[in-house]
Tab-separated table of C-alpha atoms in Angstrom:
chain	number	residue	atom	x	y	z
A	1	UNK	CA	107.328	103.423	109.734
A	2	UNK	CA	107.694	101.253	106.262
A	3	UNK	CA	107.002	102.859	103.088
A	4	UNK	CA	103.161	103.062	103.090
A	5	UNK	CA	101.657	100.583	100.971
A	6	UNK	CA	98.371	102.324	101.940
A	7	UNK	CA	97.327	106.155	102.442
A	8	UNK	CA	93.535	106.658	103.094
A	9	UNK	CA	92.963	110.735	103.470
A	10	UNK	CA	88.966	111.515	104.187
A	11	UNK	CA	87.831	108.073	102.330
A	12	UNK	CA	84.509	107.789	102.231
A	13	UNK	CA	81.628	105.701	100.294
A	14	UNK	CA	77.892	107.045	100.412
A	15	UNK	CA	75.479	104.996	98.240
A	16	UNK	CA	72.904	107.155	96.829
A	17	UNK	CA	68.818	107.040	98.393
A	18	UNK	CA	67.008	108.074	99.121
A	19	UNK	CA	67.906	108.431	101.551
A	20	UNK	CA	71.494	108.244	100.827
A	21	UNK	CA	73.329	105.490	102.767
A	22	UNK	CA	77.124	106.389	104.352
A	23	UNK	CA	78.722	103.131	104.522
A	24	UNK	CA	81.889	104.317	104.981
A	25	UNK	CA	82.120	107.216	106.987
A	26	UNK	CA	85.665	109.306	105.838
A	27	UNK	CA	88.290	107.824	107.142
A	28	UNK	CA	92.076	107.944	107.470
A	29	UNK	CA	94.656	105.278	107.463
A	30	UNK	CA	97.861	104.469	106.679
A	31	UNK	CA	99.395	100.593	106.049
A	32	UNK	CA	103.162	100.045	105.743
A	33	UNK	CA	104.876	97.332	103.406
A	34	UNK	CA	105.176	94.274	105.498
A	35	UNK	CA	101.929	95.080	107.725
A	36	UNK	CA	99.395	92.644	108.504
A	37	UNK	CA	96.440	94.284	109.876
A	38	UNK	CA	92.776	92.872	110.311
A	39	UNK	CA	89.437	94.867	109.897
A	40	UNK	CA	86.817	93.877	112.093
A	41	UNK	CA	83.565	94.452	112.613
A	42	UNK	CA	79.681	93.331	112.674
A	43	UNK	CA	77.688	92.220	109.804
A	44	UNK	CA	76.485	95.609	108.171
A	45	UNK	CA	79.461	97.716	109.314
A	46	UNK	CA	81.096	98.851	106.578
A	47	UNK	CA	83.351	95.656	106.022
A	48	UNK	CA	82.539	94.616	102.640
A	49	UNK	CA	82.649	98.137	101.333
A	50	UNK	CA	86.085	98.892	102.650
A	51	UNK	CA	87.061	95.840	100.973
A	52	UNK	CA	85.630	96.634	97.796
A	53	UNK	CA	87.675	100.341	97.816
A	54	UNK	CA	90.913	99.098	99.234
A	55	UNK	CA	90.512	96.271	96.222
A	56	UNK	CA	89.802	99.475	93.689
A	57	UNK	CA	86.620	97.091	92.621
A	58	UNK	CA	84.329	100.388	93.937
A	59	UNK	CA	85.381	104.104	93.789
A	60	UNK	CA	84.825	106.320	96.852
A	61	UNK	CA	82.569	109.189	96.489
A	62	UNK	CA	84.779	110.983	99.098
A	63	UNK	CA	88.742	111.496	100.138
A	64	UNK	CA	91.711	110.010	98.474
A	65	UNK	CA	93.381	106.638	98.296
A	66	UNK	CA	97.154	105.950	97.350
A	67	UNK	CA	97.834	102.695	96.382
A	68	UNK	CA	102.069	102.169	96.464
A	69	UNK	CA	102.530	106.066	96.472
A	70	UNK	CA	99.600	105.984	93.640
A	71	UNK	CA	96.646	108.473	94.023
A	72	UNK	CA	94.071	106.161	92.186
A	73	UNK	CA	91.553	108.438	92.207
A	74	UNK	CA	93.141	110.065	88.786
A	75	UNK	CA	92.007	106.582	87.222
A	76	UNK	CA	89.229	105.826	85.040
A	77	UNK	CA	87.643	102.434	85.290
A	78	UNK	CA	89.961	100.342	83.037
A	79	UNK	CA	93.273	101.493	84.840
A	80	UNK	CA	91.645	100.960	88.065
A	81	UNK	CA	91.543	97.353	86.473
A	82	UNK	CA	94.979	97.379	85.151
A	83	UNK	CA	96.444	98.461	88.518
A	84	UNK	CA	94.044	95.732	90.897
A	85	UNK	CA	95.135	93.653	88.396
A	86	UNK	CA	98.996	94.014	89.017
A	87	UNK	CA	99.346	95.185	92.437
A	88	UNK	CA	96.553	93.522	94.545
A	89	UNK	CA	95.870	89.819	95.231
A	90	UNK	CA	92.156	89.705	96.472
A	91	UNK	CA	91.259	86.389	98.078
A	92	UNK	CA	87.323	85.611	98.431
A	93	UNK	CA	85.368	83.662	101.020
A	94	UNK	CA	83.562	81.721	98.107
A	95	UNK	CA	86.946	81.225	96.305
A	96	UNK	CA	85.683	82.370	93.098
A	97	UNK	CA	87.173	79.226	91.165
A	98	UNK	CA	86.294	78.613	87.198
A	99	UNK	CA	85.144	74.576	87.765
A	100	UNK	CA	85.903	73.637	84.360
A	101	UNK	CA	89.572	74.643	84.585
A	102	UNK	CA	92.713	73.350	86.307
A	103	UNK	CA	94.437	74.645	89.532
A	104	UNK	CA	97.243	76.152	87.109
A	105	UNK	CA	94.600	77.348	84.540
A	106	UNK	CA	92.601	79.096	87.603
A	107	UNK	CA	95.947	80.875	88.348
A	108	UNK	CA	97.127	81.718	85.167
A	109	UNK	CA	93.932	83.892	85.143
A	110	UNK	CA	95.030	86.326	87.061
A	111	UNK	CA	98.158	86.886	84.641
A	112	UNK	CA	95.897	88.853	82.100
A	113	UNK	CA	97.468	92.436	82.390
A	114	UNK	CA	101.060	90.325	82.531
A	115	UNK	CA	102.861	91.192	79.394
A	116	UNK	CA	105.546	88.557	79.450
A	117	UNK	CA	105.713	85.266	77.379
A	118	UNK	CA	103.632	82.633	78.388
A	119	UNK	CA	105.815	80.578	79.368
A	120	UNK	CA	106.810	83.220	82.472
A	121	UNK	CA	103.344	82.969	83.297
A	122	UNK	CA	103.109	79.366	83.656
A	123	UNK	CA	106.482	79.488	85.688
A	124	UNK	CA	105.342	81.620	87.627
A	125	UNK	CA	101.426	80.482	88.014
A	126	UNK	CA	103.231	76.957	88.901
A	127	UNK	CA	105.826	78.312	91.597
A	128	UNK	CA	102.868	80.193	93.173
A	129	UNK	CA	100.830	76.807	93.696
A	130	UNK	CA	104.205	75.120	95.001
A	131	UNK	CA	104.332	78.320	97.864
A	132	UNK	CA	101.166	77.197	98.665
A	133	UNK	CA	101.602	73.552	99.154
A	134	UNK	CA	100.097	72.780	95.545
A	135	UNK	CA	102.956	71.605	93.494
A	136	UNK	CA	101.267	68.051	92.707
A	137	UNK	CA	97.583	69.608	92.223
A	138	UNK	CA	98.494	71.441	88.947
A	139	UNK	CA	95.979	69.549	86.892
A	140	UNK	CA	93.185	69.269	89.417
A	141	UNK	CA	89.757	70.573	88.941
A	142	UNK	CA	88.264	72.677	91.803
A	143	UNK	CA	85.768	69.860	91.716
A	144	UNK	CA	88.042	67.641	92.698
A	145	UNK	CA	89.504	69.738	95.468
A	146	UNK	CA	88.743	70.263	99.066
A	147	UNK	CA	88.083	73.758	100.630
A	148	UNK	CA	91.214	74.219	101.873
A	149	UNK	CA	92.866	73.300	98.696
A	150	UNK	CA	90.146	75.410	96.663
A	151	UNK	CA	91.735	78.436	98.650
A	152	UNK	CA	95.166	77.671	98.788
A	153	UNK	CA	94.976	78.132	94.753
A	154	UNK	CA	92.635	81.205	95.210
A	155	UNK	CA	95.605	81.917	97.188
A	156	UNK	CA	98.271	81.410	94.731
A	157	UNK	CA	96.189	83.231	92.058
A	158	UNK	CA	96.406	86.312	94.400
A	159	UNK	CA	100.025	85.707	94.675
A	160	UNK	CA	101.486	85.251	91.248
A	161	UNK	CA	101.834	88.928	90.263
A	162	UNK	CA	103.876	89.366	93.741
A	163	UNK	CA	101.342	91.917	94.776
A	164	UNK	CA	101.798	95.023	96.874
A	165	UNK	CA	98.764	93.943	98.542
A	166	UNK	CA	97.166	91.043	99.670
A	167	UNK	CA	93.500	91.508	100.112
A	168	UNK	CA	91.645	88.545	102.641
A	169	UNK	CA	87.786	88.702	102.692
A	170	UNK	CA	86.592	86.394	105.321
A	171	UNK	CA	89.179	83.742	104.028
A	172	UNK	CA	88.225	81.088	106.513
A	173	UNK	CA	84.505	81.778	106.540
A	174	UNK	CA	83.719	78.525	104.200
A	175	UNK	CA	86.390	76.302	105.865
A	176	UNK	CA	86.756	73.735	108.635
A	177	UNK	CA	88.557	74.484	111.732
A	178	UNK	CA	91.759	72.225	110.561
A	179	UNK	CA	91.177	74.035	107.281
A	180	UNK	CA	91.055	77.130	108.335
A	181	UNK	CA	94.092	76.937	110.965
A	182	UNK	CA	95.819	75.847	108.234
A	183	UNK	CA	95.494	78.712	106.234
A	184	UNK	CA	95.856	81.406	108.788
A	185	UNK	CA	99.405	79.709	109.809
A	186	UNK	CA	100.350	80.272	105.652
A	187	UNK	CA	99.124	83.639	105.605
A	188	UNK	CA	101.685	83.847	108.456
A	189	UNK	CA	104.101	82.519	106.463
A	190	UNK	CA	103.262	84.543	103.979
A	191	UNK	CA	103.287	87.852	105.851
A	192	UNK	CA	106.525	86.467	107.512
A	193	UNK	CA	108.453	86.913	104.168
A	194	UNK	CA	107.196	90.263	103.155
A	195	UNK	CA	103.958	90.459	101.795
A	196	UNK	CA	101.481	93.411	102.989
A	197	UNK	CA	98.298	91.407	104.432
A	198	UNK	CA	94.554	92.968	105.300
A	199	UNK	CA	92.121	90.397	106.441
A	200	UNK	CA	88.166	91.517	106.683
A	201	UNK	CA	86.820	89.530	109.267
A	202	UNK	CA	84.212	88.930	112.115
A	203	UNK	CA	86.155	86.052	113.377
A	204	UNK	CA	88.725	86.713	116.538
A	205	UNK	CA	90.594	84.073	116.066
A	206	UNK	CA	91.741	84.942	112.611
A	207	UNK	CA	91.912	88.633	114.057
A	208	UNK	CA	94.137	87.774	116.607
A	209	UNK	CA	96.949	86.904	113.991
A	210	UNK	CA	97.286	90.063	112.559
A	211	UNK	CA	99.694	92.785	114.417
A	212	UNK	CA	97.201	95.222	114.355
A	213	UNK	CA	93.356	95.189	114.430
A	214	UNK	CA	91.255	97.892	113.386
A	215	UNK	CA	87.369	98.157	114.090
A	216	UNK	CA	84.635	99.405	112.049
A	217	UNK	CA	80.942	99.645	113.232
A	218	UNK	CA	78.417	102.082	110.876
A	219	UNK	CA	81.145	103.009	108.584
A	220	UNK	CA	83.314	104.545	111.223
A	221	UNK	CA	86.653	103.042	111.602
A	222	UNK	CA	88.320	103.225	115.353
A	223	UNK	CA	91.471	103.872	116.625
A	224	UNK	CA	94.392	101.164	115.919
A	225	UNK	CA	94.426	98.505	118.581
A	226	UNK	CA	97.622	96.739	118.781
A	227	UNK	CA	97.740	93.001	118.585
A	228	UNK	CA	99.955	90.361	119.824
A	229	UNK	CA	101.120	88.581	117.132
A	230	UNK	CA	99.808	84.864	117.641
């Protein structure tokens, strides 16, 4: 198996009551470099908090999670931040785009815990809008954008650190269905050249492009189903 990009031992997530809520039952799992797996499940299953620990934006109150051979449960809040910060892209449903700056400026964001000169980061904040079909949108406004071109550069913001993992949270839910066949054939691409890929989803269609699908239904995730590739 590839070097695991992702070790889950007894993870779990119980939101104080009462009466305390589990939304994530303890679970183990175990992602390699190059995966592409998607999480599925009903509204209310456990989805969004999965999500939220794999992303290191919540910490579980059970288990351990390695991130790149990392146990991040050693961290305190600010190098939780740090480490999201270089080694996960996250990629939201609602984009999460400041309207008042440009494509470039949106993805330059993300380059806050990057410590090289700035003109690295605009290199590279530029040559991850060009992966993404961008290259002559630098200076666009989200307001002047369509959805698919809104997440294309939430795409390339998730991208420009070269992440060890690229986090996908309902990434079509806000998009057409040209749109959003669009972007499930570049997170192909995308997956195709090496990057680890986790989509949350409800939808089977995206679910079906991932090599391997995992359920979750009341915090409990099943066993691996393998996927055909489509």
């Amino acid at each position: 198996m590839p070097t695991p990009v992702i070790e889950l031992a007894g993870l779990a997530r119980t939101y104080p009551g009462p009466p305390p809520v589990p939304a994530l039952r303890p679970a183990d799992l175990v992602i390699g470099s190059g995966d592409y797996v998607a999480v599925t499940g009903p509204s209310g299953s456990g989805k969004s908090t999965l999500l939220h620990l794999l992303g290191l934006l919540d910490a579980p109150t059970g288990g351990s999670y390695r991130l790149d051979g990392l146990d991040t449960a050693a961290l305190n809040d600010r190098d939780r931040s740090a480490l999201r910060g270089r080694r996960i892209g996250i990629v939201f449903q609602s984009f999460h785009l400041l309207p008042y700056r440009t494509a470039l400026e949106n993805v330059l964001l993300a380059e806050l815990y990057n410590q090289t000169p700035r003109g690295a980061r605009l290199r590279a904040a530029a040559d991850a809008l060009g992966a993404v079909g961008l290259g002559h949108r630098f200076d666009a406004l989200p307001t002047t954008l369509s959805g698919g071109e809104c997440q294309r550069v939430a795409i390339a913001r998730a991208l420009v650190n070269q992440p060890a993992l690229v986090l996908c949270d309902e990434p079509t839910g806000n998009l057409d269905s040209a749109n959003a066949a669009a972007l499930m054939d570049l997170l192909d691409e995308l997956n195709a050249v090496g990057y680890t890929i986790v989509v949350i989803t409800h939808d089977p269609k995206v679910a079906a492009h991932a090599r391997r699908r995992i359920a979750i239904s009341d915090g409990v995730l099943s066993e691996r189903i393998e996927a055909d590739h489509a």
